[in-house]
Amino acid sequence: MSKAMKSFKRRDFLNLSLGTTVAVLLSQCSRGSFRLTGSSSAANQAQFHSSEGGLLSLDLEAVAQQVKLGNRTANLLTYNGQMPGPQLEARPGDTVQIRFTNRLNQPTNLHYHGLHISPTGTGDNVFLDISPGESHTYEFQLPEDHPAGTFWYHPHYHGLVAEQLFAGLAGLFVVRGELDEIPELKAAQEIFLVLKDMALDRRGHIPRPGHMTEMTGRMGDLLLASGQINPELTIAQGGLLRLRLLNACPSRFLQLSLEDHPLFLIATDGGAIAAPIELNDLVLAPGERADVLVHGTQTPGQYRLLNRPFNPAQGMMGGGMMGRGGMMRGQPNQSRTETVATLTYSNTTSEISLPSQLLPVDPLPEPQTVRQFTLNHGMGMGMGRGMVFLINGQPFDHTRIDTQVTLNTVEDWEIINTGTMAHPFHVHVNKFQVISRNGQPAPYAAWKDVVSVSPGERVRIRMAFQDYTGKTVYHCHVLDHEDRGMMGVLDIRSA
Ligand code: C2O
Ligand code: CU
Ligand code: CU
């Protein structure tokens, strides 16, 4: 996110409470009347599972379900009938047991995006094929030193990931910990916003993606904040609102800003940064998360959280290689600014200041190995196969090991984008720090698991392989690109 954060806006949101199959307002003109009151509201409780006595245990079902979106009925894929899925919360050291059943008519599985857990067996095993009607119990333990942060779960069955996520399969996995104990953050109101786009035809079905989206990935014209359209968020005068944002769109970059309020970044994908950073806007690539604080110091009133069009073919750091609109033939119309949520000042007052310090982000040792990963695309071989997306010239093959690394070593990876659109590069199991972009040092240290790489850019990331051996993956988080080949197998072996 550093790139994203650096100069753009965030999009954002609101809180999320989605009731189960509950009313989400879809029509553009109606504002949700939900009061977002943070994770303690009744609406949130309904779909909220927290660990107790060191154990988070639940049944989770992937199931096609009709969900009310405002005045429309949408035919979606859901976890336990909810979109987004239930919010899960655990603490470092907890054991997690998820008895998962596939009630879809196609294979699926679960991935725990950003969690530092084993990639094998009953852990974060993305090579599993859970057939329709089958069940699998995921069971793993969060390490005692797992950072607090905003993580999430979604399907990871290669070839169907974009389709299943777009149809509604995604939920938050929150790890509570040290960051949450900082007094100002404890006092802040907290709202989670799962930002996800959606497209529906007149009958409430998700249309098949057209040819035009082969390059860009599927996108929808509805932008939901935790399953709601333009929900209302409240802030106390003088108070702090902690917005916890996830870009759960399969392909869309978000560029968020809040009218008349800066956003103070406090955490990225992998947890806290050292001190708040003031942003006028925030770019979130697909898969990225950000925690930001809003300070209620403006004249009481209503302020819109906006998503401005963001062109992923353009360099993100100012200017870009092709200029606005240059390469984006076939891009769905993303030219309008959307209201994601509306912030309203309540009658209550509060006096909370911004925290000055958060948590240290320790630098990683110098790398033992440096590797290059070149991202590009081409035309598929077979007839009518369309675009394929490649890493180092090859499409994904689960039987091939692309990158073998050694446990307890540090590596730098240079991600080089020689194509024409941005690719948010994501690595499973271990988080990383962005070191530089085109040789320019990253402006601040942050833990990331997704980093967007613009056309023509070379981004260097640094990663330590810790605690877990086994096979896992790295890939582009524009999930249509991943499904069309932009993924590689990473094998972590003990020395
Ligand atoms: Cu959120 Cu492998 O992805
Ligand atoms: Cu992931
Ligand atoms: Cu991509």
Coordinates of C-alpha atoms and ligand atoms in Angstrom, one line a residue:
M1 CA 0.0 0.0 0.0
S2 CA 2.7 2.3 0.3
K3 CA 2.3 3.3 -3.2
A4 CA -1.3 3.5 -2.9
M5 CA -1.2 5.3 0.2
K6 CA 1.2 7.6 -0.9
S7 CA -0.6 9.8 -3.0
F8 CA -4.1 8.8 -3.4
K9 CA -7.2 8.6 -1.7
R10 CA -8.9 6.0 0.0
R11 CA -12.2 4.9 -0.4
D12 CA -14.0 4.0 2.1
F13 CA -16.6 3.3 4.1
L14 CA -18.5 2.5 6.7
N15 CA -19.3 0.1 9.0
L16 CA -20.3 -2.8 8.3
S17 CA -22.9 -4.4 9.6
L18 CA -24.6 -6.5 7.4
G19 CA -27.3 -8.3 8.7
T20 CA -27.6 -11.5 7.3
T21 CA -29.8 -11.5 4.5
V22 CA -30.5 -8.1 5.2
A23 CA -31.4 -5.0 3.8
V24 CA -28.8 -3.3 2.0
L25 CA -29.8 -0.3 0.1
L26 CA -29.1 -0.5 -3.4
S27 CA -30.7 2.3 -5.0
Q28 CA -28.4 5.2 -5.6
C29 CA -30.7 7.7 -4.2
S30 CA -31.5 6.1 -0.9
R31 CA -29.1 6.5 1.8
G32 CA -29.0 3.7 4.3
S33 CA -30.5 4.6 7.5
F34 CA -28.3 2.3 9.4
R35 CA -26.5 3.9 12.2
L36 CA -23.1 2.5 12.3
T37 CA -22.1 2.2 15.8
G38 CA -19.2 0.0 15.6
S39 CA -18.7 -3.6 16.3
S40 CA -21.0 -3.6 19.3
S41 CA -24.2 -2.9 17.5
A42 CA -26.8 -5.6 17.4
A43 CA -26.6 -5.8 13.7
N44 CA -22.9 -6.7 13.9
Q45 CA -23.4 -9.2 16.6
A46 CA -25.6 -11.3 14.4
Q47 CA -22.7 -12.1 12.1
F48 CA -19.8 -11.8 14.4
H49 CA -17.8 -14.7 15.8
S50 CA -15.1 -14.1 18.4
S51 CA -12.8 -16.5 20.1
E52 CA -13.6 -17.5 23.7
G53 CA -11.1 -19.0 26.0
G54 CA -8.5 -19.2 23.3
L55 CA -10.7 -20.9 20.7
L56 CA -12.5 -19.5 17.7
S57 CA -14.9 -22.2 16.5
L58 CA -17.7 -22.0 14.0
D59 CA -19.5 -23.7 11.1
L60 CA -19.1 -21.9 7.8
E61 CA -21.1 -22.7 4.7
A62 CA -20.6 -21.4 1.2
V63 CA -24.1 -21.3 -0.3
A64 CA -26.0 -19.6 -3.1
Q65 CA -28.5 -17.3 -1.5
Q66 CA -30.9 -14.5 -2.3
V67 CA -29.9 -11.4 -0.5
K68 CA -31.8 -8.2 -0.2
L69 CA -29.8 -5.3 -1.5
G70 CA -32.0 -2.2 -0.8
N71 CA -35.1 -2.7 -2.8
R72 CA -33.6 -5.4 -5.0
T73 CA -33.1 -9.1 -4.6
A74 CA -29.7 -10.3 -5.6
N75 CA -28.7 -13.9 -6.3
L76 CA -25.3 -14.1 -4.7
L77 CA -22.9 -16.6 -3.2
T78 CA -22.6 -16.1 0.5
Y79 CA -20.9 -17.5 3.6
N80 CA -23.7 -18.5 6.0
G81 CA -26.2 -16.5 4.0
Q82 CA -24.4 -13.2 4.6
M83 CA -22.6 -10.8 2.3
P84 CA -20.0 -10.0 3.4
G85 CA -19.5 -13.2 5.4
P86 CA -19.4 -13.4 9.2
Q87 CA -16.7 -11.3 10.8
L88 CA -14.3 -13.4 12.7
E89 CA -12.1 -12.2 15.5
A90 CA -9.3 -13.9 17.4
R91 CA -6.2 -13.0 19.4
P92 CA -2.6 -14.1 19.0
G93 CA -2.1 -17.6 20.3
D94 CA -5.7 -18.6 19.7
T95 CA -6.8 -21.8 18.0
V96 CA -9.1 -21.5 15.1
Q97 CA -11.5 -24.3 14.0
I98 CA -13.7 -23.7 11.0
R99 CA -15.9 -26.5 9.9
F100 CA -16.4 -25.5 6.3
T101 CA -19.0 -27.0 3.9
N102 CA -19.3 -26.3 0.2
R103 CA -22.9 -26.0 -0.8
L104 CA -22.1 -24.4 -4.1
N105 CA -22.3 -26.3 -7.4
Q106 CA -18.6 -25.8 -8.1
P107 CA -15.4 -26.5 -6.2
T108 CA -14.1 -24.0 -3.8
N109 CA -11.8 -23.7 -0.7
L110 CA -10.8 -21.0 1.8
H111 CA -7.8 -18.7 2.0
Y112 CA -6.9 -16.7 5.1
H113 CA -5.4 -13.6 3.4
G114 CA -2.6 -12.0 5.4
L115 CA -2.6 -14.5 8.3
H116 CA 0.8 -15.8 9.3
I117 CA -0.1 -19.5 9.6
S118 CA 0.9 -22.8 8.1
P119 CA 0.2 -23.1 4.4
T120 CA -0.3 -26.9 4.6
G121 CA -2.7 -29.5 5.9
T122 CA -5.7 -28.0 7.7
G123 CA -4.1 -24.5 7.6
D124 CA -4.0 -21.9 4.8
N125 CA -3.9 -24.6 2.1
V126 CA -5.0 -23.1 -1.2
F127 CA -4.3 -26.3 -3.1
L128 CA -7.3 -28.0 -1.6
D129 CA -10.2 -28.9 -3.8
I130 CA -13.4 -29.0 -1.8
S131 CA -16.0 -30.4 -4.1
P132 CA -19.7 -29.6 -4.0
G133 CA -21.3 -31.2 -0.9
E134 CA -17.9 -31.8 0.7
S135 CA -16.7 -30.5 4.0
H136 CA -13.3 -29.7 5.4
T137 CA -12.3 -28.6 8.9
Y138 CA -9.7 -25.9 8.9
E139 CA -7.7 -25.9 12.1
F140 CA -4.7 -23.8 12.9
Q141 CA -3.1 -21.7 15.7
L142 CA -2.2 -18.1 15.4
P143 CA 1.3 -17.5 16.6
E144 CA 1.7 -15.8 20.0
D145 CA 3.4 -12.9 18.3
H146 CA 0.9 -12.5 15.5
P147 CA 0.3 -8.8 14.9
A148 CA -3.1 -7.2 15.3
G149 CA -4.7 -6.3 12.0
T150 CA -7.4 -6.5 9.4
F151 CA -7.2 -9.8 7.5
W152 CA -9.8 -11.6 5.5
Y153 CA -10.9 -14.8 4.1
H154 CA -12.1 -15.6 0.5
P155 CA -12.1 -18.6 -1.9
H156 CA -8.8 -19.6 -3.6
Y157 CA -9.7 -22.3 -6.1
H158 CA -7.7 -21.4 -9.2
G159 CA -9.8 -20.5 -12.1
L160 CA -12.9 -19.6 -10.1
V161 CA -11.5 -17.1 -7.6
A162 CA -12.6 -13.9 -9.3
E163 CA -16.1 -15.3 -10.1
Q164 CA -16.7 -16.5 -6.5
L165 CA -15.4 -13.4 -4.8
F166 CA -17.3 -11.1 -7.2
A167 CA -20.5 -13.1 -6.4
G168 CA -20.1 -12.3 -2.7
L169 CA -17.7 -14.7 -1.0
A170 CA -15.5 -12.7 1.4
G171 CA -15.3 -11.9 5.0
L172 CA -13.1 -10.2 7.6
F173 CA -10.7 -12.0 9.9
V174 CA -9.7 -9.5 12.6
V175 CA -6.8 -10.2 14.9
R176 CA -7.0 -8.1 18.1
G177 CA -3.8 -7.2 20.0
E178 CA -1.4 -4.5 21.0
L179 CA -2.5 -1.9 18.5
D180 CA -6.1 -2.0 19.9
E181 CA -4.8 -1.3 23.3
I182 CA -3.4 2.2 22.5
P183 CA -5.6 4.5 24.6
E184 CA -6.7 6.8 21.8
L185 CA -7.7 3.8 19.7
K186 CA -9.5 2.2 22.5
A187 CA -11.5 5.4 22.9
A188 CA -12.2 5.7 19.2
Q189 CA -15.3 4.5 17.5
E190 CA -14.5 1.6 15.2
I191 CA -16.2 0.9 11.9
F192 CA -15.2 -1.9 9.5
L193 CA -16.0 -1.3 5.8
V194 CA -15.7 -4.2 3.4
L195 CA -15.6 -2.4 0.0
K196 CA -16.8 -4.5 -2.8
D197 CA -18.2 -3.8 -6.2
M198 CA -21.1 -5.8 -7.7
A199 CA -23.0 -5.9 -10.9
L200 CA -26.6 -7.1 -11.2
D201 CA -28.9 -7.6 -14.2
R202 CA -32.6 -6.8 -14.1
R203 CA -33.4 -10.1 -12.6
G204 CA -30.9 -9.8 -9.8
H205 CA -28.3 -12.1 -11.3
I206 CA -24.6 -11.4 -11.7
P207 CA -23.9 -11.0 -15.4
R208 CA -21.1 -12.9 -17.1
P209 CA -18.1 -10.7 -17.6
G210 CA -17.8 -9.5 -21.2
H211 CA -14.7 -9.7 -23.5
M212 CA -14.0 -6.1 -22.6
T213 CA -13.0 -7.1 -19.1
E214 CA -10.4 -9.7 -20.1
M215 CA -7.6 -7.1 -19.6
T216 CA -8.9 -5.3 -16.6
G217 CA -10.8 -8.0 -14.8
R218 CA -14.4 -7.9 -13.9
M219 CA -15.9 -4.8 -12.3
G220 CA -19.3 -3.7 -11.2
D221 CA -21.1 -0.4 -11.1
L222 CA -22.4 -0.8 -7.6
L223 CA -19.9 -0.1 -4.8
L224 CA -21.1 -1.7 -1.6
A225 CA -19.8 -0.8 1.9
S226 CA -20.2 -3.9 4.0
G227 CA -23.2 -4.9 1.8
Q228 CA -24.8 -1.5 2.0
I229 CA -25.2 1.4 -0.3
N230 CA -24.0 4.7 1.0
P231 CA -24.4 3.8 4.7
E232 CA -24.4 6.5 7.3
L233 CA -21.4 6.7 9.6
T234 CA -21.5 8.8 12.7
I235 CA -18.7 10.6 14.6
A236 CA -18.8 12.4 17.9
Q237 CA -17.8 16.1 17.8
G238 CA -14.1 16.1 18.7
G239 CA -14.0 12.3 18.7
L240 CA -12.0 9.8 16.7
L241 CA -13.4 7.4 14.2
R242 CA -11.3 4.4 13.2
L243 CA -12.2 3.2 9.8
R244 CA -10.9 -0.2 8.9
L245 CA -11.0 -0.6 5.2
L246 CA -10.7 -3.6 3.0
N247 CA -10.7 -3.5 -0.8
A248 CA -12.5 -6.8 -1.5
C249 CA -13.1 -5.9 -5.2
P250 CA -11.7 -8.6 -7.5
S251 CA -10.3 -6.0 -9.9
R252 CA -11.1 -2.4 -9.0
F253 CA -8.6 0.0 -7.5
L254 CA -10.2 2.4 -5.1
Q255 CA -9.2 6.0 -4.6
L256 CA -10.8 7.3 -1.4
S257 CA -11.2 10.6 0.3
L258 CA -13.4 12.2 2.9
E259 CA -14.8 15.6 2.3
D260 CA -13.0 18.3 4.4
H261 CA -11.2 15.7 6.5
P262 CA -7.7 14.3 6.2
L263 CA -7.3 10.6 6.8
F264 CA -4.7 9.6 9.3
L265 CA -3.2 6.2 8.3
I266 CA -2.4 4.0 11.3
A267 CA -2.2 0.5 9.9
T268 CA -1.6 -1.2 6.6
D269 CA -2.1 -4.8 5.4
G270 CA 0.1 -6.4 8.1
G271 CA -0.7 -4.2 11.1
A272 CA 0.4 -0.9 12.7
I273 CA 2.8 1.7 11.3
A274 CA 5.1 3.7 13.6
A275 CA 3.1 6.9 13.7
P276 CA 0.0 8.3 12.0
I277 CA 0.5 9.6 8.5
E278 CA -1.8 12.3 7.2
L279 CA -3.3 11.6 3.8
N280 CA -5.7 13.5 1.6
D281 CA -6.6 10.5 -0.2
L282 CA -5.9 6.8 -0.2
V283 CA -5.6 4.3 -3.0
L284 CA -6.4 0.8 -2.1
A285 CA -5.5 -1.9 -4.7
P286 CA -7.6 -5.1 -4.7
G287 CA -6.8 -7.1 -1.6
E288 CA -5.3 -4.2 0.3
R289 CA -6.4 -3.0 3.8
A290 CA -5.9 0.3 5.6
D291 CA -6.9 1.6 9.0
V292 CA -7.4 5.3 9.1
L293 CA -8.5 7.7 11.8
V294 CA -10.9 10.5 11.2
H295 CA -10.9 13.4 13.7
G296 CA -14.2 15.0 14.2
T297 CA -12.9 18.6 14.3
Q298 CA -15.0 20.1 11.5
T299 CA -18.3 21.9 11.6
P300 CA -20.9 19.4 12.4
G301 CA -22.7 18.3 9.3
Q302 CA -22.5 15.6 6.6
Y303 CA -19.4 14.7 4.7
R304 CA -19.2 12.2 1.9
L305 CA -16.7 9.4 1.7
L306 CA -15.9 9.4 -2.0
N307 CA -14.3 7.0 -4.4
R308 CA -12.8 8.8 -7.4
P309 CA -12.0 7.0 -10.6
F310 CA -8.6 5.5 -10.6
N311 CA -6.9 4.3 -13.8
P312 CA -4.8 1.3 -13.2
A313 CA -2.9 1.8 -16.4
Q314 CA -1.5 4.9 -15.1
G315 CA 1.6 5.2 -12.9
M316 CA 0.4 5.7 -9.4
M317 CA 3.1 8.0 -8.3
G318 CA 2.3 11.1 -10.0
G319 CA 2.0 11.4 -13.7
G320 CA 2.4 7.9 -14.8
M321 CA 3.7 6.5 -17.9
M322 CA 0.8 6.9 -20.2
G323 CA -1.1 9.8 -19.0
R324 CA -4.8 9.7 -18.1
G325 CA -6.8 7.3 -20.2
G326 CA -4.0 6.5 -22.6
M327 CA -4.0 2.7 -22.5
M328 CA -7.4 1.9 -21.1
R329 CA -9.3 0.7 -24.1
G330 CA -11.9 -1.7 -22.9
Q331 CA -12.0 -0.4 -19.4
P332 CA -15.5 -0.4 -18.0
N333 CA -16.7 3.0 -17.4
Q334 CA -15.2 4.0 -14.1
S335 CA -15.4 7.7 -14.8
R336 CA -17.8 8.7 -12.1
T337 CA -17.1 9.7 -8.5
E338 CA -19.1 7.5 -6.2
T339 CA -20.3 8.1 -2.7
V340 CA -19.2 5.2 -0.6
A341 CA -20.7 6.3 2.7
T342 CA -21.7 9.5 4.5
L343 CA -20.2 10.7 7.7
T344 CA -22.6 12.6 10.0
Y345 CA -21.7 14.4 13.2
S346 CA -23.7 13.2 16.2
N347 CA -24.8 15.4 19.1
T348 CA -22.4 13.8 21.4
T349 CA -19.1 15.4 22.1
S350 CA -15.8 13.8 23.0
E351 CA -12.3 15.0 23.3
I352 CA -9.8 12.5 21.9
S353 CA -6.5 13.5 20.3
L354 CA -4.7 11.6 17.7
P355 CA -2.1 9.2 19.0
S356 CA 1.4 10.4 18.3
Q357 CA 3.0 7.0 18.4
L358 CA 1.7 3.6 17.3
L359 CA 4.0 0.5 17.1
P360 CA 7.5 0.2 15.8
V361 CA 8.1 -1.4 12.4
D362 CA 11.4 -3.0 12.7
P363 CA 13.6 -3.1 9.6
L364 CA 14.4 -6.6 8.2
P365 CA 18.1 -7.7 7.9
E366 CA 19.8 -7.4 4.6
P367 CA 18.8 -10.1 2.2
Q368 CA 20.7 -13.3 1.4
T369 CA 19.1 -13.6 -2.0
V370 CA 17.6 -11.2 -4.6
R371 CA 15.1 -12.5 -7.2
Q372 CA 13.3 -10.9 -10.1
F373 CA 9.6 -11.5 -11.0
T374 CA 8.5 -10.0 -14.3
L375 CA 4.8 -9.4 -14.8
N376 CA 3.3 -9.3 -18.2
H377 CA 0.5 -10.7 -20.4
G378 CA 0.1 -12.2 -23.8
M379 CA -2.4 -14.1 -26.0
G380 CA -3.2 -17.6 -25.0
M381 CA -2.2 -20.5 -27.2
G382 CA -5.4 -22.4 -27.8
M383 CA -8.1 -21.0 -30.0
G384 CA -10.3 -18.5 -28.3
R385 CA -8.4 -18.6 -25.1
G386 CA -8.0 -14.9 -24.9
M387 CA -5.5 -13.2 -22.6
V388 CA -3.1 -15.0 -20.4
F389 CA -1.2 -13.4 -17.6
L390 CA 2.3 -14.4 -16.8
I391 CA 5.1 -14.3 -14.2
N392 CA 8.6 -14.6 -15.7
G393 CA 6.9 -15.7 -18.9
Q394 CA 5.0 -18.6 -17.5
P395 CA 1.3 -19.1 -16.6
F396 CA 0.4 -20.9 -13.3
D397 CA 1.0 -24.6 -13.0
H398 CA 0.3 -26.1 -9.6
T399 CA 2.6 -29.0 -10.4
R400 CA 5.6 -26.8 -10.9
I401 CA 7.7 -25.1 -8.2
D402 CA 8.6 -21.7 -9.4
T403 CA 10.5 -20.3 -6.4
Q404 CA 12.2 -22.3 -3.6
V405 CA 13.3 -20.5 -0.5
T406 CA 14.8 -21.5 2.8
L407 CA 13.2 -21.0 6.1
N408 CA 14.8 -18.4 8.4
T409 CA 16.3 -16.5 5.5
V410 CA 15.6 -13.0 4.2
E411 CA 15.1 -12.2 0.5
D412 CA 14.5 -9.2 -1.7
W413 CA 12.1 -9.6 -4.5
E414 CA 12.1 -7.2 -7.4
I415 CA 8.7 -7.1 -9.0
I416 CA 8.9 -5.7 -12.5
N417 CA 5.9 -4.7 -14.5
T418 CA 6.6 -4.7 -18.2
G419 CA 2.9 -4.7 -19.1
T420 CA 0.3 -2.0 -19.5
M421 CA -1.7 -2.1 -16.3
A422 CA -1.0 -2.1 -12.6
H423 CA -0.7 -5.5 -10.9
P424 CA -1.2 -5.8 -7.1
F425 CA 1.4 -8.4 -6.2
H426 CA 0.4 -10.5 -3.2
V427 CA 2.4 -13.2 -1.3
H428 CA 0.8 -15.7 1.1
V429 CA 2.0 -16.6 4.6
N430 CA 4.8 -14.1 5.3
K431 CA 4.4 -10.3 5.2
F432 CA 6.9 -8.0 3.6
Q433 CA 8.2 -4.4 3.6
V434 CA 8.4 -2.3 0.5
I435 CA 12.0 -1.2 0.1
S436 CA 12.0 0.9 -3.0
R437 CA 10.2 1.8 -6.2
N438 CA 12.3 2.4 -9.3
G439 CA 15.2 2.9 -6.9
Q440 CA 13.4 5.5 -4.7
P441 CA 13.3 4.4 -1.1
A442 CA 9.8 3.8 0.4
P443 CA 8.7 6.9 2.3
Y444 CA 7.9 5.0 5.5
A445 CA 8.2 1.5 6.8
A446 CA 5.0 -0.7 6.8
W447 CA 4.0 -4.3 6.8
K448 CA 2.3 -5.3 3.6
D449 CA 1.1 -8.4 1.8
V450 CA -0.1 -6.7 -1.4
V451 CA 1.9 -4.1 -3.3
S452 CA 0.7 -2.5 -6.5
V453 CA 3.2 -2.3 -9.3
S454 CA 2.5 0.2 -12.0
P455 CA 3.4 -0.3 -15.7
G456 CA 7.1 0.4 -16.1
E457 CA 7.8 0.1 -12.4
R458 CA 10.3 -2.0 -10.5
V459 CA 9.3 -2.5 -6.9
R460 CA 11.7 -4.1 -4.4
I461 CA 10.1 -5.9 -1.4
R462 CA 11.9 -7.6 1.6
M463 CA 10.6 -10.7 3.3
A464 CA 11.7 -13.0 6.0
F465 CA 10.5 -16.6 5.7
Q466 CA 9.5 -17.5 9.2
D467 CA 7.9 -20.3 11.2
Y468 CA 6.3 -22.3 8.5
T469 CA 7.5 -24.6 5.7
G470 CA 5.5 -25.9 2.8
K471 CA 4.1 -24.9 -0.6
T472 CA 2.1 -21.8 -1.1
V473 CA 1.6 -19.1 -3.7
Y474 CA 2.2 -15.5 -4.8
H475 CA 0.0 -13.9 -7.4
C476 CA -1.6 -10.8 -8.8
H477 CA -4.6 -9.8 -6.7
V478 CA -6.6 -8.6 -9.8
L479 CA -8.2 -12.0 -9.5
D480 CA -9.1 -12.4 -13.1
H481 CA -5.3 -12.0 -13.8
E482 CA -4.6 -14.7 -11.2
D483 CA -7.2 -17.0 -12.6
R484 CA -5.7 -16.5 -16.1
G485 CA -2.3 -17.5 -14.9
M486 CA -0.5 -14.7 -13.0
M487 CA 0.4 -16.9 -10.0
G488 CA 3.5 -18.9 -9.0
V489 CA 4.2 -21.6 -6.5
L490 CA 6.5 -20.8 -3.6
D491 CA 8.1 -23.7 -1.7
I492 CA 9.5 -22.8 1.7
R493 CA 11.9 -25.5 2.9
S494 CA 13.9 -25.9 6.1
A495 CA 17.6 -25.5 5.7
Ligands
C2O1 CU1 -6.4 -12.5 -1.1 CU2 -4.0 -15.5 -2.7 O1 -5.3 -14.0 -2.0
CU2 CU -3.8 -14.0 0.2
CU3 CU -2.7 -8.2 -12.5

